[in-house]
PDB file of C-alpha atoms in Angstrom:
ATOM      1  CA  MET A   1       0.000   0.000   0.000  1.00  0.00           C
ATOM      2  CA  SER A   2       1.405   3.385  -0.955  1.00  0.00           C
ATOM      3  CA  VAL A   3       1.731   6.242   1.527  1.00  0.00           C
ATOM      4  CA  LEU A   4      -0.949   8.144  -0.364  1.00  0.00           C
ATOM      5  CA  THR A   5      -3.395   5.232  -0.216  1.00  0.00           C
ATOM      6  CA  PHE A   6      -2.745   4.953   3.490  1.00  0.00           C
ATOM      7  CA  ALA A   7      -3.354   8.693   3.929  1.00  0.00           C
ATOM      8  CA  GLU A   8      -6.658   8.351   2.043  1.00  0.00           C
ATOM      9  CA  LEU A   9      -7.623   5.465   4.301  1.00  0.00           C
ATOM     10  CA  LEU A  10      -6.932   7.602   7.392  1.00  0.00           C
ATOM     11  CA  TYR A  11      -8.753  10.586   5.881  1.00  0.00           C
ATOM     12  CA  ASP A  12     -11.852   8.485   5.167  1.00  0.00           C
ATOM     13  CA  SER A  13     -11.737   6.649   8.487  1.00  0.00           C
ATOM     14  CA  GLU A  14     -14.514   7.212  11.003  1.00  0.00           C
ATOM     15  CA  ILE A  15     -12.284   9.177  13.358  1.00  0.00           C
ATOM     16  CA  GLY A  16     -10.812  11.317  10.591  1.00  0.00           C
ATOM     17  CA  THR A  17     -14.224  12.177   9.207  1.00  0.00           C
ATOM     18  CA  SER A  18     -15.870  12.906  12.550  1.00  0.00           C
ATOM     19  CA  LEU A  19     -13.005  15.207  13.583  1.00  0.00           C
ATOM     20  CA  ARG A  20     -13.168  17.097  10.306  1.00  0.00           C
ATOM     21  CA  GLU A  21     -16.927  17.479  10.346  1.00  0.00           C
ATOM     22  CA  SER A  22     -17.486  18.209  14.018  1.00  0.00           C
ATOM     23  CA  LEU A  23     -17.824  21.877  14.887  1.00  0.00           C
ATOM     24  CA  PHE A  24     -15.934  21.680  18.168  1.00  0.00           C
ATOM     25  CA  ALA A  25     -13.769  18.560  18.100  1.00  0.00           C
ATOM     26  CA  PHE A  26     -11.157  20.059  15.793  1.00  0.00           C
ATOM     27  CA  PRO A  27     -10.488  23.272  17.775  1.00  0.00           C
ATOM     28  CA  ILE A  28     -10.563  21.312  21.056  1.00  0.00           C
ATOM     29  CA  VAL A  29      -7.896  18.933  19.750  1.00  0.00           C
ATOM     30  CA  GLU A  30      -5.911  21.925  18.446  1.00  0.00           C
ATOM     31  CA  GLY A  31      -6.202  23.619  21.844  1.00  0.00           C
ATOM     32  CA  MET A  32      -4.887  20.474  23.540  1.00  0.00           C
ATOM     33  CA  HIS A  33      -2.063  20.313  20.998  1.00  0.00           C
ATOM     34  CA  LEU A  34      -1.107  23.848  22.082  1.00  0.00           C
ATOM     35  CA  ILE A  35      -1.316  23.049  25.831  1.00  0.00           C
ATOM     36  CA  GLY A  36       0.756  19.906  25.221  1.00  0.00           C
ATOM     37  CA  LEU A  37       3.292  22.097  23.424  1.00  0.00           C
ATOM     38  CA  ALA A  38       3.637  24.381  26.459  1.00  0.00           C
ATOM     39  CA  LEU A  39       4.280  21.355  28.678  1.00  0.00           C
ATOM     40  CA  SER A  40       6.594  19.454  26.335  1.00  0.00           C
ATOM     41  CA  VAL A  41       8.646  21.963  24.365  1.00  0.00           C
ATOM     42  CA  GLY A  42       8.080  24.653  27.028  1.00  0.00           C
ATOM     43  CA  LEU A  43       9.551  22.634  29.916  1.00  0.00           C
ATOM     44  CA  LEU A  44      12.233  21.134  27.667  1.00  0.00           C
ATOM     45  CA  PHE A  45      13.361  24.674  26.750  1.00  0.00           C
ATOM     46  CA  PHE A  46      13.783  25.413  30.466  1.00  0.00           C
ATOM     47  CA  ILE A  47      16.173  22.455  30.767  1.00  0.00           C
ATOM     48  CA  ASP A  48      18.038  23.473  27.583  1.00  0.00           C
ATOM     49  CA  LEU A  49      18.295  27.107  28.718  1.00  0.00           C
ATOM     50  CA  ARG A  50      19.541  25.941  32.120  1.00  0.00           C
ATOM     51  CA  ILE A  51      22.245  23.803  30.454  1.00  0.00           C
ATOM     52  CA  VAL A  52      23.457  26.650  28.236  1.00  0.00           C
ATOM     53  CA  GLY A  53      23.365  28.941  31.292  1.00  0.00           C
ATOM     54  CA  VAL A  54      20.590  31.412  30.414  1.00  0.00           C
ATOM     55  CA  VAL A  55      18.127  30.712  33.259  1.00  0.00           C
ATOM     56  CA  PHE A  56      18.129  29.193  36.770  1.00  0.00           C
ATOM     57  CA  ARG A  57      21.915  29.009  37.057  1.00  0.00           C
ATOM     58  CA  HIS A  58      21.507  28.349  40.779  1.00  0.00           C
ATOM     59  CA  VAL A  59      19.445  25.179  40.170  1.00  0.00           C
ATOM     60  CA  PRO A  60      21.579  21.999  39.925  1.00  0.00           C
ATOM     61  CA  ILE A  61      21.209  20.388  36.493  1.00  0.00           C
ATOM     62  CA  PRO A  62      20.407  16.872  37.836  1.00  0.00           C
ATOM     63  CA  GLN A  63      17.501  18.371  39.811  1.00  0.00           C
ATOM     64  CA  ILE A  64      15.870  20.220  36.917  1.00  0.00           C
ATOM     65  CA  LEU A  65      16.510  17.337  34.508  1.00  0.00           C
ATOM     66  CA  GLN A  66      15.080  14.601  36.695  1.00  0.00           C
ATOM     67  CA  GLN A  67      12.172  16.525  38.196  1.00  0.00           C
ATOM     68  CA  LEU A  68      10.842  17.988  34.967  1.00  0.00           C
ATOM     69  CA  ARG A  69      11.370  14.834  32.862  1.00  0.00           C
ATOM     70  CA  PRO A  70       8.075  13.051  33.691  1.00  0.00           C
ATOM     71  CA  TRP A  71       6.052  16.243  33.066  1.00  0.00           C
ATOM     72  CA  LEU A  72       7.600  17.054  29.745  1.00  0.00           C
ATOM     73  CA  LEU A  73       7.298  13.424  28.626  1.00  0.00           C
ATOM     74  CA  GLY A  74       3.610  13.587  29.575  1.00  0.00           C
ATOM     75  CA  GLY A  75       3.402  16.794  27.560  1.00  0.00           C
ATOM     76  CA  PHE A  76       4.966  15.070  24.558  1.00  0.00           C
ATOM     77  CA  ALA A  77       2.431  12.239  24.872  1.00  0.00           C
ATOM     78  CA  ILE A  78      -0.405  14.811  24.665  1.00  0.00           C
ATOM     79  CA  THR A  79       1.234  16.685  21.779  1.00  0.00           C
ATOM     80  CA  MET A  80       1.903  13.504  19.792  1.00  0.00           C
ATOM     81  CA  ALA A  81      -1.569  12.020  20.386  1.00  0.00           C
ATOM     82  CA  THR A  82      -3.408  15.220  19.432  1.00  0.00           C
ATOM     83  CA  GLY A  83      -0.994  15.779  16.535  1.00  0.00           C
ATOM     84  CA  ALA A  84      -1.790  12.297  15.223  1.00  0.00           C
ATOM     85  CA  LEU A  85      -5.527  13.084  15.427  1.00  0.00           C
ATOM     86  CA  LEU A  86      -5.059  16.382  13.568  1.00  0.00           C
ATOM     87  CA  PHE A  87      -3.015  14.567  10.929  1.00  0.00           C
ATOM     88  CA  VAL A  88      -5.619  11.840  10.423  1.00  0.00           C
ATOM     89  CA  SER A  89      -8.368  14.397   9.815  1.00  0.00           C
ATOM     90  CA  GLU A  90      -6.332  16.118   7.094  1.00  0.00           C
ATOM     91  CA  ALA A  91      -4.118  13.198   6.056  1.00  0.00           C
ATOM     92  CA  THR A  92      -4.522  13.369   2.268  1.00  0.00           C
ATOM     93  CA  LYS A  93      -3.715  17.084   2.201  1.00  0.00           C
ATOM     94  CA  MET A  94      -0.872  16.935   4.742  1.00  0.00           C
ATOM     95  CA  ILE A  95       1.035  14.065   3.179  1.00  0.00           C
ATOM     96  CA  GLU A  96       1.681  16.134   0.039  1.00  0.00           C
ATOM     97  CA  LEU A  97       2.484  19.374   1.835  1.00  0.00           C
ATOM     98  CA  PRO A  98       6.250  20.129   1.851  1.00  0.00           C
ATOM     99  CA  VAL A  99       6.126  22.223   5.043  1.00  0.00           C
ATOM    100  CA  PHE A 100       4.464  19.333   6.899  1.00  0.00           C
ATOM    101  CA  LEU A 101       7.142  16.930   5.679  1.00  0.00           C
ATOM    102  CA  TRP A 102       9.786  19.405   6.869  1.00  0.00           C
ATOM    103  CA  LYS A 103       8.069  19.472  10.252  1.00  0.00           C
ATOM    104  CA  LEU A 104       8.221  15.651  10.437  1.00  0.00           C
ATOM    105  CA  PHE A 105      11.887  15.761   9.433  1.00  0.00           C
ATOM    106  CA  PHE A 106      12.718  18.256  12.206  1.00  0.00           C
ATOM    107  CA  ILE A 107      10.741  16.155  14.741  1.00  0.00           C
ATOM    108  CA  LEU A 108      12.820  13.145  13.678  1.00  0.00           C
ATOM    109  CA  LEU A 109      16.102  15.062  14.111  1.00  0.00           C
ATOM    110  CA  ALA A 110      14.977  16.522  17.463  1.00  0.00           C
ATOM    111  CA  GLY A 111      13.938  13.027  18.605  1.00  0.00           C
ATOM    112  CA  LEU A 112      17.296  11.538  17.585  1.00  0.00           C
ATOM    113  CA  ASN A 113      19.092  14.370  19.393  1.00  0.00           C
ATOM    114  CA  ALA A 114      17.018  13.722  22.533  1.00  0.00           C
ATOM    115  CA  ALA A 115      17.634   9.960  22.363  1.00  0.00           C
ATOM    116  CA  TRP A 116      21.374  10.507  21.890  1.00  0.00           C
ATOM    117  CA  PHE A 117      21.485  12.942  24.819  1.00  0.00           C
ATOM    118  CA  GLU A 118      19.475  10.585  27.015  1.00  0.00           C
ATOM    119  CA  LEU A 119      21.613   7.517  26.259  1.00  0.00           C
ATOM    120  CA  LYS A 120      25.003   9.223  26.376  1.00  0.00           C
ATOM    121  CA  TRP A 121      24.485  11.891  29.058  1.00  0.00           C
ATOM    122  CA  GLY A 122      21.026  11.911  30.632  1.00  0.00           C
ATOM    123  CA  ARG A 123      21.385   8.624  32.493  1.00  0.00           C
ATOM    124  CA  LYS A 124      24.631   9.564  34.214  1.00  0.00           C
ATOM    125  CA  VAL A 125      23.817  13.210  34.886  1.00  0.00           C
ATOM    126  CA  ALA A 126      25.203  12.762  38.418  1.00  0.00           C
ATOM    127  CA  HIS A 127      28.720  12.398  36.900  1.00  0.00           C
ATOM    128  CA  TRP A 128      28.796  15.678  34.994  1.00  0.00           C
ATOM    129  CA  GLY A 129      25.783  17.654  36.246  1.00  0.00           C
ATOM    130  CA  HIS A 130      27.693  19.476  38.995  1.00  0.00           C
ATOM    131  CA  ALA A 131      30.923  20.129  37.047  1.00  0.00           C
ATOM    132  CA  PRO A 132      31.902  23.797  36.665  1.00  0.00           C
ATOM    133  CA  VAL A 133      32.440  23.280  32.923  1.00  0.00           C
ATOM    134  CA  LEU A 134      29.917  21.073  31.159  1.00  0.00           C
ATOM    135  CA  PRO A 135      30.909  18.520  28.491  1.00  0.00           C
ATOM    136  CA  VAL A 136      30.826  20.000  24.963  1.00  0.00           C
ATOM    137  CA  GLY A 137      28.389  17.284  23.848  1.00  0.00           C
ATOM    138  CA  VAL A 138      25.867  18.277  26.509  1.00  0.00           C
ATOM    139  CA  LYS A 139      25.899  21.928  25.451  1.00  0.00           C
ATOM    140  CA  PHE A 140      25.689  20.923  21.802  1.00  0.00           C
ATOM    141  CA  ALA A 141      22.641  18.745  22.485  1.00  0.00           C
ATOM    142  CA  ALA A 142      20.944  21.622  24.355  1.00  0.00           C
ATOM    143  CA  TRP A 143      21.527  24.121  21.522  1.00  0.00           C
ATOM    144  CA  ALA A 144      20.431  21.533  18.950  1.00  0.00           C
ATOM    145  CA  SER A 145      17.273  20.876  20.971  1.00  0.00           C
ATOM    146  CA  LEU A 146      16.474  24.607  21.171  1.00  0.00           C
ATOM    147  CA  GLY A 147      17.040  25.072  17.434  1.00  0.00           C
ATOM    148  CA  LEU A 148      15.286  21.930  16.205  1.00  0.00           C
ATOM    149  CA  TRP A 149      12.153  22.234  18.359  1.00  0.00           C
ATOM    150  CA  SER A 150      11.896  25.910  17.363  1.00  0.00           C
ATOM    151  CA  LEU A 151      11.911  24.792  13.725  1.00  0.00           C
ATOM    152  CA  VAL A 152       9.215  22.212  14.531  1.00  0.00           C
ATOM    153  CA  VAL A 153       6.998  24.917  16.056  1.00  0.00           C
ATOM    154  CA  ILE A 154       7.639  27.357  13.187  1.00  0.00           C
ATOM    155  CA  THR A 155       6.977  24.837  10.400  1.00  0.00           C
ATOM    156  CA  GLY A 156       3.901  23.647  12.318  1.00  0.00           C
ATOM    157  CA  ARG A 157       2.467  27.143  12.535  1.00  0.00           C
ATOM    158  CA  LEU A 158       3.143  27.725   8.833  1.00  0.00           C
ATOM    159  CA  ILE A 159       1.031  24.709   7.787  1.00  0.00           C
ATOM    160  CA  PRO A 160      -2.285  26.605   7.428  1.00  0.00           C
ATOM    161  CA  TYR A 161      -0.564  29.462   5.583  1.00  0.00           C
ATOM    162  CA  LEU A 162       1.098  27.216   3.039  1.00  0.00           C
ATOM    163  CA  SER A 163      -1.757  24.796   2.448  1.00  0.00           C
ATOM    164  CA  TYR A 164      -4.452  27.004   0.884  1.00  0.00           C
ATOM    165  CA  ASN A 165      -2.824  28.129  -2.349  1.00  0.00           C
TER     166      ASN A 165
ATOM    167  CA  MET B   1     -18.340  55.937  21.105  1.00  0.00           C
ATOM    168  CA  THR B   2     -19.558  52.356  20.873  1.00  0.00           C
ATOM    169  CA  SER B   3     -17.125  49.458  20.618  1.00  0.00           C
ATOM    170  CA  LEU B   4     -18.258  48.969  17.008  1.00  0.00           C
ATOM    171  CA  GLU B   5     -17.326  52.552  16.108  1.00  0.00           C
ATOM    172  CA  LEU B   6     -14.015  52.187  17.939  1.00  0.00           C
ATOM    173  CA  PHE B   7     -13.171  48.948  16.101  1.00  0.00           C
ATOM    174  CA  SER B   8     -14.177  50.531  12.794  1.00  0.00           C
ATOM    175  CA  THR B   9     -11.885  53.512  13.474  1.00  0.00           C
ATOM    176  CA  ILE B  10      -9.014  51.135  14.304  1.00  0.00           C
ATOM    177  CA  GLN B  11      -9.469  49.074  11.146  1.00  0.00           C
ATOM    178  CA  ASN B  12      -9.832  52.109   8.881  1.00  0.00           C
ATOM    179  CA  SER B  13      -6.943  54.027  10.435  1.00  0.00           C
ATOM    180  CA  GLY B  14      -3.777  54.639   8.419  1.00  0.00           C
ATOM    181  CA  LEU B  15      -2.026  51.892  10.357  1.00  0.00           C
ATOM    182  CA  GLY B  16      -4.903  49.444   9.868  1.00  0.00           C
ATOM    183  CA  ILE B  17      -4.971  50.045   6.117  1.00  0.00           C
ATOM    184  CA  PHE B  18      -1.174  49.899   5.898  1.00  0.00           C
ATOM    185  CA  ILE B  19      -0.921  46.522   7.698  1.00  0.00           C
ATOM    186  CA  GLY B  20      -3.903  45.223   5.738  1.00  0.00           C
ATOM    187  CA  ARG B  21      -2.076  45.861   2.452  1.00  0.00           C
ATOM    188  CA  GLN B  22       0.959  43.746   3.386  1.00  0.00           C
ATOM    189  CA  ASP B  23       1.691  40.294   2.072  1.00  0.00           C
ATOM    190  CA  ARG B  24      -0.129  37.313   3.579  1.00  0.00           C
ATOM    191  CA  MET B  25       3.181  35.984   4.896  1.00  0.00           C
ATOM    192  CA  LEU B  26       3.309  38.928   7.329  1.00  0.00           C
ATOM    193  CA  TRP B  27       0.371  37.269   9.122  1.00  0.00           C
ATOM    194  CA  ALA B  28       2.262  33.987   9.178  1.00  0.00           C
ATOM    195  CA  ILE B  29       5.253  35.758  10.764  1.00  0.00           C
ATOM    196  CA  ALA B  30       2.960  37.491  13.266  1.00  0.00           C
ATOM    197  CA  GLN B  31       1.450  34.080  14.091  1.00  0.00           C
ATOM    198  CA  ILE B  32       4.928  32.621  14.653  1.00  0.00           C
ATOM    199  CA  ILE B  33       5.824  35.500  17.008  1.00  0.00           C
ATOM    200  CA  HIS B  34       2.468  34.853  18.706  1.00  0.00           C
ATOM    201  CA  ILE B  35       3.179  31.161  19.335  1.00  0.00           C
ATOM    202  CA  VAL B  36       6.688  31.945  20.635  1.00  0.00           C
ATOM    203  CA  GLY B  37       5.006  34.390  23.043  1.00  0.00           C
ATOM    204  CA  ILE B  38       2.518  31.692  24.104  1.00  0.00           C
ATOM    205  CA  ILE B  39       5.349  29.285  24.939  1.00  0.00           C
ATOM    206  CA  LEU B  40       7.239  32.026  26.846  1.00  0.00           C
ATOM    207  CA  VAL B  41       4.151  32.765  28.958  1.00  0.00           C
ATOM    208  CA  LEU B  42       2.766  29.243  29.458  1.00  0.00           C
ATOM    209  CA  ALA B  43       6.020  27.350  30.136  1.00  0.00           C
ATOM    210  CA  PRO B  44       7.036  29.483  33.176  1.00  0.00           C
ATOM    211  CA  ILE B  45       3.438  29.354  34.449  1.00  0.00           C
ATOM    212  CA  VAL B  46       3.507  25.544  34.187  1.00  0.00           C
ATOM    213  CA  LEU B  47       6.914  25.389  35.882  1.00  0.00           C
ATOM    214  CA  ILE B  48       5.932  27.643  38.789  1.00  0.00           C
ATOM    215  CA  SER B  49       2.646  25.751  39.143  1.00  0.00           C
ATOM    216  CA  LEU B  50       4.595  22.493  39.484  1.00  0.00           C
ATOM    217  CA  ARG B  51       6.641  24.193  42.215  1.00  0.00           C
ATOM    218  CA  LEU B  52       3.483  25.522  43.937  1.00  0.00           C
ATOM    219  CA  PHE B  53       2.047  21.993  43.940  1.00  0.00           C
ATOM    220  CA  GLY B  54       5.353  20.590  45.189  1.00  0.00           C
ATOM    221  CA  PHE B  55       5.660  18.383  42.094  1.00  0.00           C
ATOM    222  CA  GLY B  56       8.948  19.826  40.798  1.00  0.00           C
ATOM    223  CA  LEU B  57      11.969  21.912  41.835  1.00  0.00           C
ATOM    224  CA  TYR B  58      10.688  21.680  45.410  1.00  0.00           C
ATOM    225  CA  GLN B  59      14.218  22.041  46.877  1.00  0.00           C
ATOM    226  CA  GLN B  60      14.480  25.514  45.296  1.00  0.00           C
ATOM    227  CA  ALA B  61      13.290  28.761  46.883  1.00  0.00           C
ATOM    228  CA  LEU B  62       9.978  29.829  45.333  1.00  0.00           C
ATOM    229  CA  PRO B  63      10.650  33.617  45.197  1.00  0.00           C
ATOM    230  CA  LYS B  64      13.917  33.154  43.293  1.00  0.00           C
ATOM    231  CA  LEU B  65      12.337  30.798  40.713  1.00  0.00           C
ATOM    232  CA  ALA B  66       9.323  33.083  40.316  1.00  0.00           C
ATOM    233  CA  LYS B  67      11.447  36.211  39.929  1.00  0.00           C
ATOM    234  CA  GLU B  68      13.570  34.697  37.166  1.00  0.00           C
ATOM    235  CA  SER B  69      10.644  33.198  35.271  1.00  0.00           C
ATOM    236  CA  GLU B  70       8.686  36.436  35.552  1.00  0.00           C
ATOM    237  CA  LYS B  71      11.089  38.044  33.055  1.00  0.00           C
ATOM    238  CA  LEU B  72      10.219  35.340  30.527  1.00  0.00           C
ATOM    239  CA  ILE B  73       6.489  35.763  31.185  1.00  0.00           C
ATOM    240  CA  TRP B  74       6.582  39.516  30.503  1.00  0.00           C
ATOM    241  CA  LEU B  75       8.851  39.109  27.492  1.00  0.00           C
ATOM    242  CA  GLY B  76       6.351  36.554  26.171  1.00  0.00           C
ATOM    243  CA  PHE B  77       3.420  38.840  26.939  1.00  0.00           C
ATOM    244  CA  ALA B  78       5.095  41.735  25.107  1.00  0.00           C
ATOM    245  CA  LEU B  79       5.556  39.492  22.041  1.00  0.00           C
ATOM    246  CA  LEU B  80       1.924  38.360  22.319  1.00  0.00           C
ATOM    247  CA  ALA B  81       0.616  41.924  22.558  1.00  0.00           C
ATOM    248  CA  PHE B  82       2.743  43.128  19.636  1.00  0.00           C
ATOM    249  CA  SER B  83       1.927  40.236  17.284  1.00  0.00           C
ATOM    250  CA  GLY B  84      -1.679  40.140  18.499  1.00  0.00           C
ATOM    251  CA  LEU B  85      -2.165  43.805  17.587  1.00  0.00           C
ATOM    252  CA  LEU B  86      -0.625  43.180  14.148  1.00  0.00           C
ATOM    253  CA  ILE B  87      -3.202  40.443  13.577  1.00  0.00           C
ATOM    254  CA  PHE B  88      -6.095  42.369  15.149  1.00  0.00           C
ATOM    255  CA  ILE B  89      -5.762  45.951  13.826  1.00  0.00           C
ATOM    256  CA  PRO B  90      -6.366  45.333  10.098  1.00  0.00           C
ATOM    257  CA  ALA B  91      -9.298  42.977  10.827  1.00  0.00           C
ATOM    258  CA  ALA B  92     -10.818  44.619  13.912  1.00  0.00           C
ATOM    259  CA  LEU B  93     -14.417  44.529  12.597  1.00  0.00           C
ATOM    260  CA  HIS B  94     -14.089  40.836  11.785  1.00  0.00           C
ATOM    261  CA  TYR B  95     -13.178  40.151  15.434  1.00  0.00           C
ATOM    262  CA  HIS B  96     -15.891  42.441  16.783  1.00  0.00           C
ATOM    263  CA  ASP B  97     -18.592  39.983  15.685  1.00  0.00           C
ATOM    264  CA  ASN B  98     -16.770  36.968  17.110  1.00  0.00           C
ATOM    265  CA  PRO B  99     -18.018  36.034  20.621  1.00  0.00           C
ATOM    266  CA  VAL B 100     -14.903  33.953  21.339  1.00  0.00           C
ATOM    267  CA  PHE B 101     -12.727  37.026  20.708  1.00  0.00           C
ATOM    268  CA  TRP B 102     -14.534  38.793  23.560  1.00  0.00           C
ATOM    269  CA  ILE B 103     -14.212  35.722  25.809  1.00  0.00           C
ATOM    270  CA  LYS B 104     -10.482  35.770  25.079  1.00  0.00           C
ATOM    271  CA  ILE B 105     -10.217  39.492  25.951  1.00  0.00           C
ATOM    272  CA  TYR B 106     -12.012  38.960  29.284  1.00  0.00           C
ATOM    273  CA  LEU B 107      -9.846  35.925  30.067  1.00  0.00           C
ATOM    274  CA  ILE B 108      -6.680  37.936  29.322  1.00  0.00           C
ATOM    275  CA  ALA B 109      -7.892  40.710  31.643  1.00  0.00           C
ATOM    276  CA  ALA B 110      -8.631  38.167  34.400  1.00  0.00           C
ATOM    277  CA  ALA B 111      -5.309  36.342  33.879  1.00  0.00           C
ATOM    278  CA  LEU B 112      -3.346  39.615  34.042  1.00  0.00           C
ATOM    279  CA  PHE B 113      -5.247  40.680  37.158  1.00  0.00           C
ATOM    280  CA  ILE B 114      -4.419  37.406  38.960  1.00  0.00           C
ATOM    281  CA  GLN B 115      -0.830  37.601  37.674  1.00  0.00           C
ATOM    282  CA  LEU B 116      -0.344  41.038  39.254  1.00  0.00           C
ATOM    283  CA  THR B 117      -2.186  40.286  42.505  1.00  0.00           C
ATOM    284  CA  LEU B 118      -2.636  36.762  43.919  1.00  0.00           C
ATOM    285  CA  TYR B 119       0.177  35.137  41.891  1.00  0.00           C
ATOM    286  CA  ARG B 120       2.632  37.933  42.682  1.00  0.00           C
ATOM    287  CA  VAL B 121       1.858  37.901  46.421  1.00  0.00           C
ATOM    288  CA  ILE B 122       1.992  34.111  46.810  1.00  0.00           C
ATOM    289  CA  THR B 123       5.181  33.565  44.771  1.00  0.00           C
ATOM    290  CA  LYS B 124       7.023  36.161  46.880  1.00  0.00           C
ATOM    291  CA  LEU B 125       6.599  33.977  49.973  1.00  0.00           C
ATOM    292  CA  GLU B 126       9.266  31.437  50.958  1.00  0.00           C
ATOM    293  CA  LYS B 127       6.640  29.078  52.374  1.00  0.00           C
ATOM    294  CA  PRO B 128       3.103  29.972  51.319  1.00  0.00           C
ATOM    295  CA  ASN B 129       0.187  28.095  52.792  1.00  0.00           C
ATOM    296  CA  PRO B 130       0.130  24.848  50.754  1.00  0.00           C
ATOM    297  CA  TRP B 131      -3.555  25.107  49.895  1.00  0.00           C
ATOM    298  CA  LEU B 132      -3.289  28.759  48.947  1.00  0.00           C
ATOM    299  CA  ALA B 133      -0.302  27.843  46.765  1.00  0.00           C
ATOM    300  CA  ARG B 134      -2.285  25.091  45.013  1.00  0.00           C
ATOM    301  CA  ILE B 135      -5.324  27.332  44.520  1.00  0.00           C
ATOM    302  CA  THR B 136      -3.090  30.026  43.009  1.00  0.00           C
ATOM    303  CA  ALA B 137      -1.552  27.476  40.637  1.00  0.00           C
ATOM    304  CA  VAL B 138      -4.948  26.151  39.545  1.00  0.00           C
ATOM    305  CA  ILE B 139      -6.466  29.613  38.961  1.00  0.00           C
ATOM    306  CA  THR B 140      -3.406  30.827  37.045  1.00  0.00           C
ATOM    307  CA  LEU B 141      -3.237  27.680  34.891  1.00  0.00           C
ATOM    308  CA  VAL B 142      -6.979  27.668  34.143  1.00  0.00           C
ATOM    309  CA  LEU B 143      -6.972  31.342  33.111  1.00  0.00           C
ATOM    310  CA  TRP B 144      -3.877  31.208  30.857  1.00  0.00           C
ATOM    311  CA  PHE B 145      -4.824  27.843  29.347  1.00  0.00           C
ATOM    312  CA  GLY B 146      -8.283  29.345  28.827  1.00  0.00           C
ATOM    313  CA  VAL B 147      -6.728  32.258  26.938  1.00  0.00           C
ATOM    314  CA  ALA B 148      -4.800  29.813  24.731  1.00  0.00           C
ATOM    315  CA  PHE B 149      -7.917  27.680  24.118  1.00  0.00           C
ATOM    316  CA  ALA B 150     -10.062  30.716  23.296  1.00  0.00           C
ATOM    317  CA  GLY B 151      -7.359  31.871  20.889  1.00  0.00           C
ATOM    318  CA  ARG B 152      -7.484  28.524  19.094  1.00  0.00           C
ATOM    319  CA  PHE B 153     -11.292  28.702  18.912  1.00  0.00           C
ATOM    320  CA  ILE B 154     -11.498  32.188  17.364  1.00  0.00           C
ATOM    321  CA  GLY B 155     -10.767  30.913  13.879  1.00  0.00           C
ATOM    322  CA  PHE B 156     -13.425  28.214  14.065  1.00  0.00           C
ATOM    323  CA  VAL B 157     -16.440  30.254  15.167  1.00  0.00           C
TER     324      VAL B 157
END
């Protein structure tokens, strides 16, 4: 089955159709997508900004990393679930939209960056988290996270403006 | 002057006509500035609410966390006001007829009021009463999330 056929299948599915045709379901899901964004990307940015030394320099990195992790992961679960619903309702249009594909690409890169950070640094934060000078890789991952998630948000917001030509 | 006359004056002002003539991508840029502002306001509110509930950063002093995140909140609000006006001014009459726009305006007023009163007083305390802290967090979250929700609804009404 081709990607396009699959997108058509999603578009025509019961859930895709009811979302598209309901007066309130679509904006409610979009509102939740936005709240999820504040929790996920919002809290993640706090950790990134702490690592690069912009905010909360008095808060130990292991503390902010470990205590915010469950909340931002919960936020990502909300963002991903509502994002999937929004995609299903517009699947046939989205799958051919370059800006949406760019958004997916940036999500993939941001996800890989997060996984790499988590495996290489996140698990042993106690070893480096209190050092006066942080490992270069840690700072790189934080800047990459800030840049990539910003691109995800920007390309996401551009979707309605680049899809009605 | 009624609100309708006021909105009509705004839309038909030199500035309103000037912004209205710009390329459609200006709106897209304004919307991007708007969403950056939303993140800058909501993320600190979420963070401080976690602290008020005792769910996160509980070893850290509340006033210090609140003071530092307040800068982000006001920077975010400035971006929201600027980009929001860019979006609103050239289409003021369009928003005048939209009930959700008015709900959003009232929610913003309420959220700002709480931000400058209850929230400010409670987050200045080293050890606020736990229930008062939780109530403050809930009210602040509900109002700002309400603003965000109303904003998302405007385009669908």
